[in-house]
């Protein structure tokens, strides 16, 4: 009889994990931070060459149903995409979606990472989200070996993982679930038992200190999290958080070097205070990974999204950033960012409360353009074009303002522009949103590679928004859907049932719907070909 070796055990764990993902698929969606245009921008910011997304080759390890790469494939027909996943249910769903969209530049393969060989060739971007911490150490090594072997000369990889010591605060919750919730095939049943257990523990615990606080806070938070997240974050056989130091060391052993975090602002020491920055630099001896390790100790961070490059490329990195460094890029703001004049100062504030103050009207005009362009991106030149003063004098000031906003996390870099539409007489929705809505999907992916939830009225309207119908025709379609009972309008708290009143409400509601779609990045720019 053949003895079971380590490789057999690893494959058995992988197979069991794949089965659970088949039984309760993880929501396959877009992850904005993993967008190649953002990854490429960060690489370029630090002086590295990066491939343009339009013609790039992209590999995703653990692609699920392709929710993260299919939108890219639709937007970039001259680029090519391959996804790898072992969950057959998700692979089948992804292949069906690809076929319905008629895409020929994206493929999803059902296979284990350990089976990947040279036949795939090289890739400019390799993405691995939500996998590394949930597989055995041998598979973690395999992931990093694959990344190194498959990276092109200008390749950049994205790997996300749970981080210690911060994630250790969640370990008691996972321990409690694994102790009391049997490992059964019924994943949804396990999640229900975990929720019930936590509800009991939170209400019955006599502890008034940190442990009791953790149970009570997580009881409230768990109620807002989806079943698939709870199952795969807390109930999986494997969940092995890593320190950033150990992750970087493992990457180095496999020929990869730490480039940066997708969240650039989290790396800027001054964001933690001048004295903290001074001490961290001294304690880490200005070593980047050690500095990041100290920041994890300070912040209690539980999750990282790290960019890696081939080790030999680190020698060409330029980590000295300055305002001139940002000139080639495009900038994205968040919804809710505003520019206001207060007591002779112009104040830019985002929804997280971060702010930038300036006395320069030129800066206020330039940043004002960026804010007004949301959800589209703006370049430095776009911002300068909005300045009414001498552009030459304003350029340096606006660049400095954008640079400071980048460092504190008020803007995000992209190597490619985002051009969203605002509507018009014949508003056109992006093709992916139309297709997803036609399939009855509850969400879609917008032009910023963000997940957008679709309300019932938007969902029934989107499939018709191919640019052929004017707004009155769209209002009539909306009214017809209400008359048919597929959606409902209310007025003064009561459902509108009269056909004439429905028509009036539909016309009034259409304006709000179109504005919402525009702000959500679901409308096509007239300058962009879908």
Coordinates of C-alpha atoms in Angstrom, one line a residue:
X1 CA 0.0 0.0 0.0
X2 CA 1.4 3.4 -1.0
X3 CA 2.0 5.8 1.9
X4 CA 0.2 9.1 1.8
X5 CA 2.7 11.9 1.3
X6 CA 2.7 15.6 1.8
X7 CA 1.7 16.3 -1.8
X8 CA -1.3 13.9 -1.4
X9 CA -2.4 15.7 1.7
X10 CA -2.1 19.1 0.0
X11 CA -4.2 18.0 -3.0
X12 CA -6.8 16.5 -0.6
X13 CA -7.1 19.8 1.2
X14 CA -7.4 21.6 -2.1
X15 CA -10.1 19.2 -3.2
X16 CA -12.1 19.6 0.0
X17 CA -11.8 23.4 -0.3
X18 CA -12.9 23.4 -3.9
X19 CA -16.0 21.3 -3.0
X20 CA -17.0 23.8 -0.4
X21 CA -16.7 26.6 -2.9
X22 CA -18.8 24.6 -5.3
X23 CA -21.5 24.1 -2.6
X24 CA -21.4 27.7 -1.5
X25 CA -19.7 29.8 -4.2
X26 CA -17.9 32.9 -3.1
X27 CA -19.4 36.0 -4.7
X28 CA -17.4 36.6 -7.8
X29 CA -16.9 40.3 -8.2
X30 CA -14.5 43.1 -9.2
X31 CA -11.8 44.2 -6.9
X32 CA -10.9 47.8 -7.8
X33 CA -7.5 47.8 -6.1
X34 CA -6.4 44.9 -8.3
X35 CA -7.2 46.8 -11.6
X36 CA -4.1 46.5 -13.8
X37 CA -4.2 50.2 -14.6
X38 CA -3.9 51.0 -10.9
X39 CA -1.2 48.4 -10.4
X40 CA 0.7 49.7 -13.5
X41 CA 0.4 53.2 -12.2
X42 CA 2.0 52.4 -8.9
X43 CA 4.8 50.5 -10.6
X44 CA 5.4 53.5 -12.9
X45 CA 5.3 55.9 -10.0
X46 CA 8.3 54.0 -8.6
X47 CA 10.2 54.2 -11.9
X48 CA 9.4 50.7 -13.3
X49 CA 8.1 50.0 -16.8
X50 CA 4.6 48.6 -16.9
X51 CA 2.5 47.2 -19.7
X52 CA -0.5 49.2 -21.0
X53 CA -3.7 47.3 -20.2
X54 CA -5.0 47.6 -23.8
X55 CA -2.6 44.9 -25.0
X56 CA -1.5 43.2 -21.8
X57 CA -1.7 39.6 -20.8
X58 CA -3.4 39.1 -17.4
X59 CA -3.5 35.9 -15.3
X60 CA -5.8 35.5 -12.3
X61 CA -5.2 32.7 -9.8
X62 CA -8.4 31.9 -8.0
X63 CA -10.7 33.7 -10.4
X64 CA -13.9 32.2 -9.2
X65 CA -16.6 32.9 -11.9
X66 CA -14.4 35.6 -13.5
X67 CA -16.1 38.6 -11.9
X68 CA -12.7 40.4 -11.7
X69 CA -11.4 39.7 -15.1
X70 CA -14.4 39.5 -17.4
X71 CA -15.1 43.3 -17.1
X72 CA -11.4 43.9 -18.2
X73 CA -11.8 41.5 -21.2
X74 CA -14.9 43.3 -22.3
X75 CA -13.2 46.7 -22.0
X76 CA -9.9 45.7 -23.6
X77 CA -10.6 43.5 -26.6
X78 CA -6.9 43.5 -27.7
X79 CA -5.7 42.3 -24.3
X80 CA -5.9 38.6 -23.2
X81 CA -7.0 37.1 -19.9
X82 CA -6.8 33.7 -18.3
X83 CA -8.4 32.7 -15.0
X84 CA -7.6 29.6 -13.0
X85 CA -9.9 28.1 -10.4
X86 CA -10.7 24.6 -9.1
X87 CA -14.3 25.2 -8.2
X88 CA -16.2 23.6 -11.1
X89 CA -19.5 25.4 -10.3
X90 CA -17.9 28.8 -10.5
X91 CA -15.8 28.0 -13.6
X92 CA -19.0 26.8 -15.4
X93 CA -20.8 30.0 -14.4
X94 CA -17.9 32.1 -15.7
X95 CA -17.7 30.2 -19.0
X96 CA -21.4 30.7 -19.5
X97 CA -21.1 34.5 -18.9
X98 CA -18.1 34.7 -21.3
X99 CA -20.1 32.9 -24.0
X100 CA -23.2 35.1 -23.6
X101 CA -21.0 38.2 -23.9
X102 CA -19.3 36.8 -27.0
X103 CA -15.8 37.3 -25.6
X104 CA -12.9 35.5 -27.3
X105 CA -10.0 37.1 -25.3
X106 CA -10.7 35.6 -21.9
X107 CA -10.6 31.9 -20.8
X108 CA -11.3 30.3 -17.4
X109 CA -9.7 27.0 -16.7
X110 CA -10.7 24.5 -14.1
X111 CA -7.4 23.2 -12.6
X112 CA -5.2 23.2 -9.5
X113 CA -2.4 25.8 -9.2
X114 CA 0.0 23.0 -8.8
X115 CA -0.8 21.8 -12.3
X116 CA 0.1 25.1 -14.0
X117 CA 3.1 24.8 -16.3
X118 CA 5.0 26.6 -19.1
X119 CA 2.2 26.2 -21.5
X120 CA 0.5 29.4 -20.3
X121 CA 3.5 31.7 -21.3
X122 CA 4.2 34.9 -19.5
X123 CA 1.9 37.6 -18.2
X124 CA 2.2 41.4 -17.6
X125 CA -0.2 41.3 -14.6
X126 CA -0.8 38.4 -12.3
X127 CA -3.7 38.7 -9.7
X128 CA -4.3 36.5 -6.7
X129 CA -7.1 37.8 -4.5
X130 CA -8.5 36.0 -1.5
X131 CA -6.4 32.8 -2.0
X132 CA -3.0 33.0 -0.3
X133 CA -4.1 32.8 3.3
X134 CA -6.7 30.0 2.6
X135 CA -4.3 27.4 1.2
X136 CA -1.6 25.2 2.8
X137 CA 2.0 26.5 2.9
X138 CA 3.0 24.2 0.0
X139 CA 0.4 25.8 -2.2
X140 CA 1.4 29.3 -1.0
X141 CA 4.9 28.5 -2.2
X142 CA 3.4 27.2 -5.4
X143 CA 1.5 30.4 -6.0
X144 CA 4.7 32.5 -5.5
X145 CA 6.7 30.1 -7.8
X146 CA 4.1 30.4 -10.5
X147 CA 4.0 34.2 -10.2
X148 CA 7.8 34.4 -10.6
X149 CA 7.9 31.9 -13.5
X150 CA 5.0 33.5 -15.4
X151 CA 5.8 37.2 -14.9
X152 CA 6.9 39.0 -18.1
X153 CA 10.0 41.3 -18.0
X154 CA 7.7 44.2 -17.1
X155 CA 5.3 42.1 -15.0
X156 CA 3.7 43.1 -11.7
X157 CA 1.8 40.7 -9.4
X158 CA -1.0 41.5 -6.9
X159 CA -1.5 39.2 -3.9
X160 CA -3.9 39.7 -1.0
X161 CA -3.7 38.0 2.3
X162 CA -4.7 38.2 6.0
X163 CA -2.1 39.8 8.2
X164 CA -0.7 39.2 11.6
X165 CA -0.8 40.4 14.3
X166 CA -4.0 42.3 13.5
X167 CA -5.9 39.3 12.3
X168 CA -5.2 37.5 15.6
X169 CA -8.0 39.7 17.1
X170 CA -10.4 37.6 14.9
X171 CA -8.9 34.2 15.8
X172 CA -11.1 33.7 18.9
X173 CA -14.2 34.0 16.7
X174 CA -12.9 31.4 14.2
X175 CA -11.8 29.2 17.1
X176 CA -15.3 29.3 18.6
X177 CA -16.9 28.4 15.3
X178 CA -14.6 25.6 14.5
X179 CA -15.0 24.2 18.1
X180 CA -18.8 24.2 18.0
X181 CA -19.9 24.0 14.3
X182 CA -19.3 20.6 12.8
X183 CA -17.5 20.4 9.5
X184 CA -20.5 19.3 7.4
X185 CA -21.2 19.4 3.6
X186 CA -24.1 21.8 4.2
X187 CA -22.2 25.1 4.1
X188 CA -25.2 27.3 4.5
X189 CA -26.3 25.3 7.5
X190 CA -22.9 25.8 9.1
X191 CA -23.1 29.5 8.5
X192 CA -26.5 29.6 10.2
X193 CA -25.2 27.6 13.2
X194 CA -22.2 30.0 13.4
X195 CA -24.5 33.0 13.4
X196 CA -26.7 31.5 16.1
X197 CA -23.7 30.5 18.2
X198 CA -22.3 34.1 18.1
X199 CA -25.7 35.6 19.0
X200 CA -25.8 33.3 22.0
X201 CA -22.2 34.0 23.1
X202 CA -22.6 37.8 22.6
X203 CA -25.7 37.9 24.7
X204 CA -24.7 35.5 27.4
X205 CA -21.0 36.3 28.0
X206 CA -20.3 37.7 31.5
X207 CA -17.0 39.2 30.3
X208 CA -17.1 43.1 30.4
X209 CA -13.6 43.4 29.0
X210 CA -12.0 43.0 25.5
X211 CA -13.2 39.5 24.9
X212 CA -16.9 40.3 25.6
X213 CA -16.5 43.5 23.6
X214 CA -15.2 41.5 20.6
X215 CA -18.2 39.0 20.8
X216 CA -20.7 41.8 21.0
X217 CA -19.2 43.9 18.2
X218 CA -18.8 41.0 15.9
X219 CA -22.4 39.8 16.6
X220 CA -23.6 43.1 15.1
X221 CA -21.1 43.1 12.3
X222 CA -21.7 39.5 11.2
X223 CA -25.3 40.3 10.6
X224 CA -24.2 42.7 7.8
X225 CA -21.8 40.1 6.1
X226 CA -22.9 37.7 3.4
X227 CA -23.1 33.9 4.0
X228 CA -20.3 33.2 1.5
X229 CA -17.9 35.6 3.3
X230 CA -18.6 34.1 6.7
X231 CA -18.2 30.6 5.4
X232 CA -14.9 31.1 3.6
X233 CA -13.4 33.6 6.1
X234 CA -14.2 31.8 9.4
X235 CA -15.2 28.2 8.6
X236 CA -12.7 27.1 6.1
X237 CA -10.3 24.3 6.9
X238 CA -7.4 26.7 6.1
X239 CA -6.9 30.3 7.1
X240 CA -3.3 31.1 7.8
X241 CA -2.6 34.8 8.3
X242 CA 1.0 35.9 7.8
X243 CA 3.1 38.8 9.0
X244 CA 4.2 41.1 6.2
X245 CA 7.8 40.2 7.2
X246 CA 7.2 36.5 6.6
X247 CA 5.3 37.1 3.4
X248 CA 8.1 39.3 2.0
X249 CA 10.6 36.7 3.0
X250 CA 8.7 33.9 1.3
X251 CA 8.3 36.0 -1.8
X252 CA 12.1 36.7 -1.8
X253 CA 12.8 32.9 -1.5
X254 CA 10.8 32.6 -4.7
X255 CA 12.6 35.4 -6.6
X256 CA 10.1 38.1 -5.9
X257 CA 10.5 41.5 -4.3
X258 CA 8.1 43.7 -2.3
X259 CA 7.1 46.7 -4.5
X260 CA 4.3 48.5 -2.6
X261 CA 0.8 48.2 -1.1
X262 CA -2.1 49.0 -3.4
X263 CA -3.1 51.5 -0.7
X264 CA -0.2 53.9 -1.1
X265 CA -1.4 56.2 1.7
X266 CA -1.0 53.4 4.2
X267 CA 2.8 53.4 3.5
X268 CA 3.3 57.1 4.0
X269 CA 4.8 57.3 7.5
X270 CA 3.9 61.0 7.9
X271 CA 0.2 60.0 7.8
X272 CA 0.8 58.5 11.3
X273 CA 2.3 61.6 12.8
X274 CA 5.7 63.3 12.6
X275 CA 7.1 61.7 15.7
X276 CA 5.8 58.2 14.8
X277 CA 7.4 58.6 11.4
X278 CA 10.7 59.5 13.0
X279 CA 10.7 56.6 15.4
X280 CA 9.6 54.0 12.8
X281 CA 12.4 55.1 10.5
X282 CA 14.9 54.8 13.3
X283 CA 13.5 51.4 14.6
X284 CA 13.3 49.9 11.1
X285 CA 16.7 51.3 10.0
X286 CA 14.8 52.7 6.9
X287 CA 14.1 49.2 5.7
X288 CA 10.8 49.2 3.8
X289 CA 9.5 45.8 4.9
X290 CA 10.5 46.4 8.5
X291 CA 8.8 49.8 8.3
X292 CA 5.6 48.1 7.0
X293 CA 5.9 45.6 9.9
X294 CA 5.9 48.4 12.4
X295 CA 2.9 50.0 10.7
X296 CA 1.0 46.7 11.1
X297 CA 1.9 46.6 14.8
X298 CA 0.7 50.2 15.2
X299 CA -2.5 50.0 13.1
X300 CA -3.8 46.4 13.8
X301 CA -4.3 46.0 10.1
X302 CA -5.9 42.6 9.2
X303 CA -5.6 42.5 5.4
X304 CA -3.0 43.5 2.9
X305 CA -3.0 43.9 -0.9
X306 CA 0.7 43.7 -1.9
X307 CA 2.4 44.2 -5.2
X308 CA 5.4 42.1 -6.1
X309 CA 8.0 42.2 -8.9
X310 CA 10.9 40.1 -9.9
X311 CA 13.7 40.5 -7.4
X312 CA 16.1 41.8 -9.9
X313 CA 13.8 44.7 -10.8
X314 CA 14.1 46.1 -7.3
X315 CA 17.5 47.5 -8.1
X316 CA 15.9 50.0 -10.6
X317 CA 13.2 51.2 -8.2
X318 CA 13.1 54.9 -7.4
X319 CA 11.3 55.4 -4.1
X320 CA 11.9 59.2 -3.9
X321 CA 8.5 60.7 -4.7
X322 CA 7.9 64.3 -5.6
X323 CA 5.0 66.3 -7.2
X324 CA 6.6 65.9 -10.7
X325 CA 6.3 62.1 -10.3
X326 CA 2.6 62.2 -10.8
X327 CA 2.4 64.1 -14.1
X328 CA 1.8 61.1 -16.4
X329 CA -1.2 59.7 -14.5
X330 CA -4.9 60.0 -14.2
X331 CA -6.6 60.6 -10.9
X332 CA -9.8 59.3 -9.4
X333 CA -11.7 60.8 -6.5
X334 CA -14.3 59.3 -4.3
X335 CA -18.0 60.1 -4.3
X336 CA -18.8 63.0 -1.9
X337 CA -15.5 64.8 -2.3
X338 CA -16.2 68.6 -2.3
X339 CA -14.4 72.0 -2.6
X340 CA -15.7 74.8 -0.4
X341 CA -14.5 78.3 0.4
X342 CA -14.2 79.0 4.1
X343 CA -12.8 82.2 5.5
X344 CA -10.6 83.0 2.5
X345 CA -9.4 79.4 2.2
X346 CA -10.4 76.8 -0.2
X347 CA -10.9 73.4 1.5
X348 CA -11.1 70.1 -0.3
X349 CA -12.8 67.4 1.9
X350 CA -13.6 63.7 1.1
X351 CA -16.1 61.4 2.7
X352 CA -13.5 60.0 5.1
X353 CA -12.9 63.5 6.6
X354 CA -9.5 63.9 5.0
X355 CA -8.9 67.5 3.8
X356 CA -6.6 69.8 1.9
X357 CA -6.6 73.6 2.4
X358 CA -5.2 76.1 0.0
X359 CA -5.4 79.9 -0.5
X360 CA -4.9 79.5 -4.2
X361 CA -7.9 80.0 -6.5
X362 CA -6.1 78.3 -9.3
X363 CA -5.7 75.1 -7.1
X364 CA -9.4 75.3 -6.1
X365 CA -10.3 75.5 -9.8
X366 CA -8.1 72.7 -10.8
X367 CA -9.1 70.3 -8.0
X368 CA -12.7 71.5 -8.5
X369 CA -12.6 70.2 -12.1
X370 CA -11.4 66.8 -10.7
X371 CA -14.2 66.7 -8.2
X372 CA -16.8 67.7 -10.8
X373 CA -15.6 65.1 -13.2
X374 CA -16.5 62.2 -10.9
X375 CA -16.9 59.4 -11.6
X376 CA -14.6 60.0 -14.5
X377 CA -10.8 60.5 -14.0
X378 CA -8.9 63.7 -14.7
X379 CA -5.2 64.2 -15.7
X380 CA -3.1 67.0 -14.5
X381 CA -3.6 68.6 -17.9
X382 CA -7.3 68.3 -17.5
X383 CA -7.1 70.1 -14.2
X384 CA -4.9 72.8 -15.6
X385 CA -7.3 73.5 -18.5
X386 CA -9.9 74.4 -15.9
X387 CA -7.7 77.1 -14.3
X388 CA -8.5 80.7 -15.4
X389 CA -5.2 82.2 -14.1
X390 CA -1.8 81.8 -15.8
X391 CA -1.5 78.1 -16.5
X392 CA 2.3 78.1 -16.2
X393 CA 2.2 79.4 -12.7
X394 CA -0.7 77.2 -11.7
X395 CA 0.7 73.9 -13.0
X396 CA 3.2 73.5 -10.2
X397 CA 0.7 74.4 -7.5
X398 CA -2.0 72.1 -8.8
X399 CA 0.5 69.2 -9.2
X400 CA 1.6 69.8 -5.6
X401 CA -2.0 69.7 -4.4
X402 CA -2.7 66.4 -6.3
X403 CA 0.5 64.9 -4.9
X404 CA -0.5 65.8 -1.4
X405 CA -4.0 64.3 -2.0
X406 CA -2.4 61.1 -3.3
X407 CA -0.2 60.7 -0.2
X408 CA -3.1 61.0 2.2
X409 CA -5.4 58.8 0.1
X410 CA -7.8 61.4 -1.3
X411 CA -7.1 60.4 -4.9
X412 CA -6.2 57.1 -6.6
X413 CA -3.7 56.8 -9.5
X414 CA -4.6 55.1 -12.8
X415 CA -2.4 54.6 -15.8
X416 CA -5.5 54.8 -18.1
X417 CA -8.3 57.3 -18.2
X418 CA -11.8 56.6 -17.0
X419 CA -14.4 58.3 -19.2
X420 CA -18.0 57.9 -17.9
X421 CA -21.0 59.5 -19.5
X422 CA -23.6 61.8 -18.0
X423 CA -26.6 60.8 -20.1
X424 CA -28.0 63.0 -22.8
X425 CA -31.2 62.7 -24.8
X426 CA -30.4 59.0 -25.7
X427 CA -28.4 57.8 -22.7
X428 CA -26.4 54.6 -23.3
X429 CA -25.4 52.2 -20.5
X430 CA -22.2 50.3 -20.7
X431 CA -22.5 46.9 -22.3
X432 CA -21.7 44.9 -19.2
X433 CA -24.4 46.6 -17.1
X434 CA -27.0 46.0 -19.8
X435 CA -26.0 42.3 -20.1
X436 CA -26.0 41.8 -16.3
X437 CA -29.3 43.5 -15.8
X438 CA -30.8 41.4 -18.7
X439 CA -29.7 38.3 -16.8
X440 CA -31.5 39.5 -13.6
X441 CA -28.2 40.1 -11.8
X442 CA -28.5 42.1 -8.5
X443 CA -25.2 43.9 -9.2
X444 CA -22.8 44.8 -12.0
X445 CA -19.3 46.3 -12.5
X446 CA -18.9 49.9 -13.5
X447 CA -16.3 51.8 -15.5
X448 CA -14.2 52.3 -12.3
X449 CA -14.1 48.5 -11.8
X450 CA -16.4 48.8 -8.7
X451 CA -19.4 46.7 -7.8
X452 CA -22.6 48.5 -8.2
X453 CA -25.9 47.2 -6.7
X454 CA -28.8 47.4 -9.0
X455 CA -32.2 48.5 -7.7
X456 CA -35.3 47.0 -9.3
X457 CA -36.1 50.1 -11.5
X458 CA -32.5 50.3 -12.7
X459 CA -32.4 46.6 -13.4
X460 CA -35.5 46.7 -15.7
X461 CA -34.3 49.9 -17.5
X462 CA -30.7 49.0 -18.2
X463 CA -31.2 46.4 -20.9
X464 CA -33.1 48.9 -23.1
X465 CA -30.4 51.6 -22.7
X466 CA -28.3 50.8 -25.9
X467 CA -28.5 54.4 -27.1
X468 CA -31.4 53.9 -29.4
X469 CA -34.2 55.1 -27.1
X470 CA -34.7 58.7 -26.1
X471 CA -35.7 59.7 -22.6
X472 CA -39.5 59.8 -23.2
X473 CA -39.3 56.2 -24.6
X474 CA -37.3 55.1 -21.6
X475 CA -39.9 56.6 -19.3
X476 CA -42.7 54.8 -21.2
X477 CA -40.7 51.5 -20.7
X478 CA -40.4 52.2 -17.0
X479 CA -44.1 52.9 -16.8
X480 CA -44.9 49.7 -18.6
X481 CA -42.8 47.7 -16.2
X482 CA -44.7 49.2 -13.3
X483 CA -48.1 48.5 -14.9
X484 CA -47.0 44.9 -15.4
X485 CA -46.2 44.7 -11.7
X486 CA -42.5 44.0 -12.1
X487 CA -41.6 47.2 -10.3
X488 CA -43.6 49.5 -8.1
X489 CA -43.7 53.3 -7.5
X490 CA -44.9 54.9 -4.3
X491 CA -46.1 58.4 -3.6
X492 CA -46.7 59.7 -0.1
X493 CA -46.0 56.2 1.2
X494 CA -48.7 54.6 -1.0
X495 CA -48.2 52.4 -4.1
X496 CA -49.2 54.2 -7.3
X497 CA -51.6 52.0 -9.3
X498 CA -53.4 54.3 -11.7
X499 CA -51.9 54.1 -15.2
X500 CA -51.9 57.8 -15.8
X501 CA -50.2 58.5 -12.4
X502 CA -47.7 55.7 -13.0
X503 CA -46.8 57.4 -16.3
X504 CA -46.3 60.7 -14.6
X505 CA -44.2 59.2 -11.8
X506 CA -42.1 57.2 -14.2
X507 CA -41.2 60.4 -16.1
X508 CA -40.3 62.1 -12.9
X509 CA -38.4 59.1 -11.6
X510 CA -36.4 58.7 -14.8
X511 CA -34.3 61.8 -14.1
X512 CA -33.3 60.5 -10.7
X513 CA -32.5 57.1 -12.1
X514 CA -30.3 58.5 -14.9
X515 CA -28.5 60.7 -12.5
X516 CA -27.9 57.7 -10.2
X517 CA -26.5 55.6 -13.1
X518 CA -24.2 58.4 -14.2
X519 CA -22.8 58.9 -10.7
X520 CA -22.4 55.1 -10.4
X521 CA -20.3 55.0 -13.6
X522 CA -22.7 52.9 -15.6
X523 CA -23.3 55.3 -18.5
X524 CA -21.2 55.3 -21.6
X525 CA -19.2 58.3 -22.6
X526 CA -20.1 59.5 -26.1
X527 CA -16.3 59.6 -26.8
X528 CA -15.9 55.9 -26.0
X529 CA -16.7 53.0 -28.1
X530 CA -18.3 50.1 -26.2

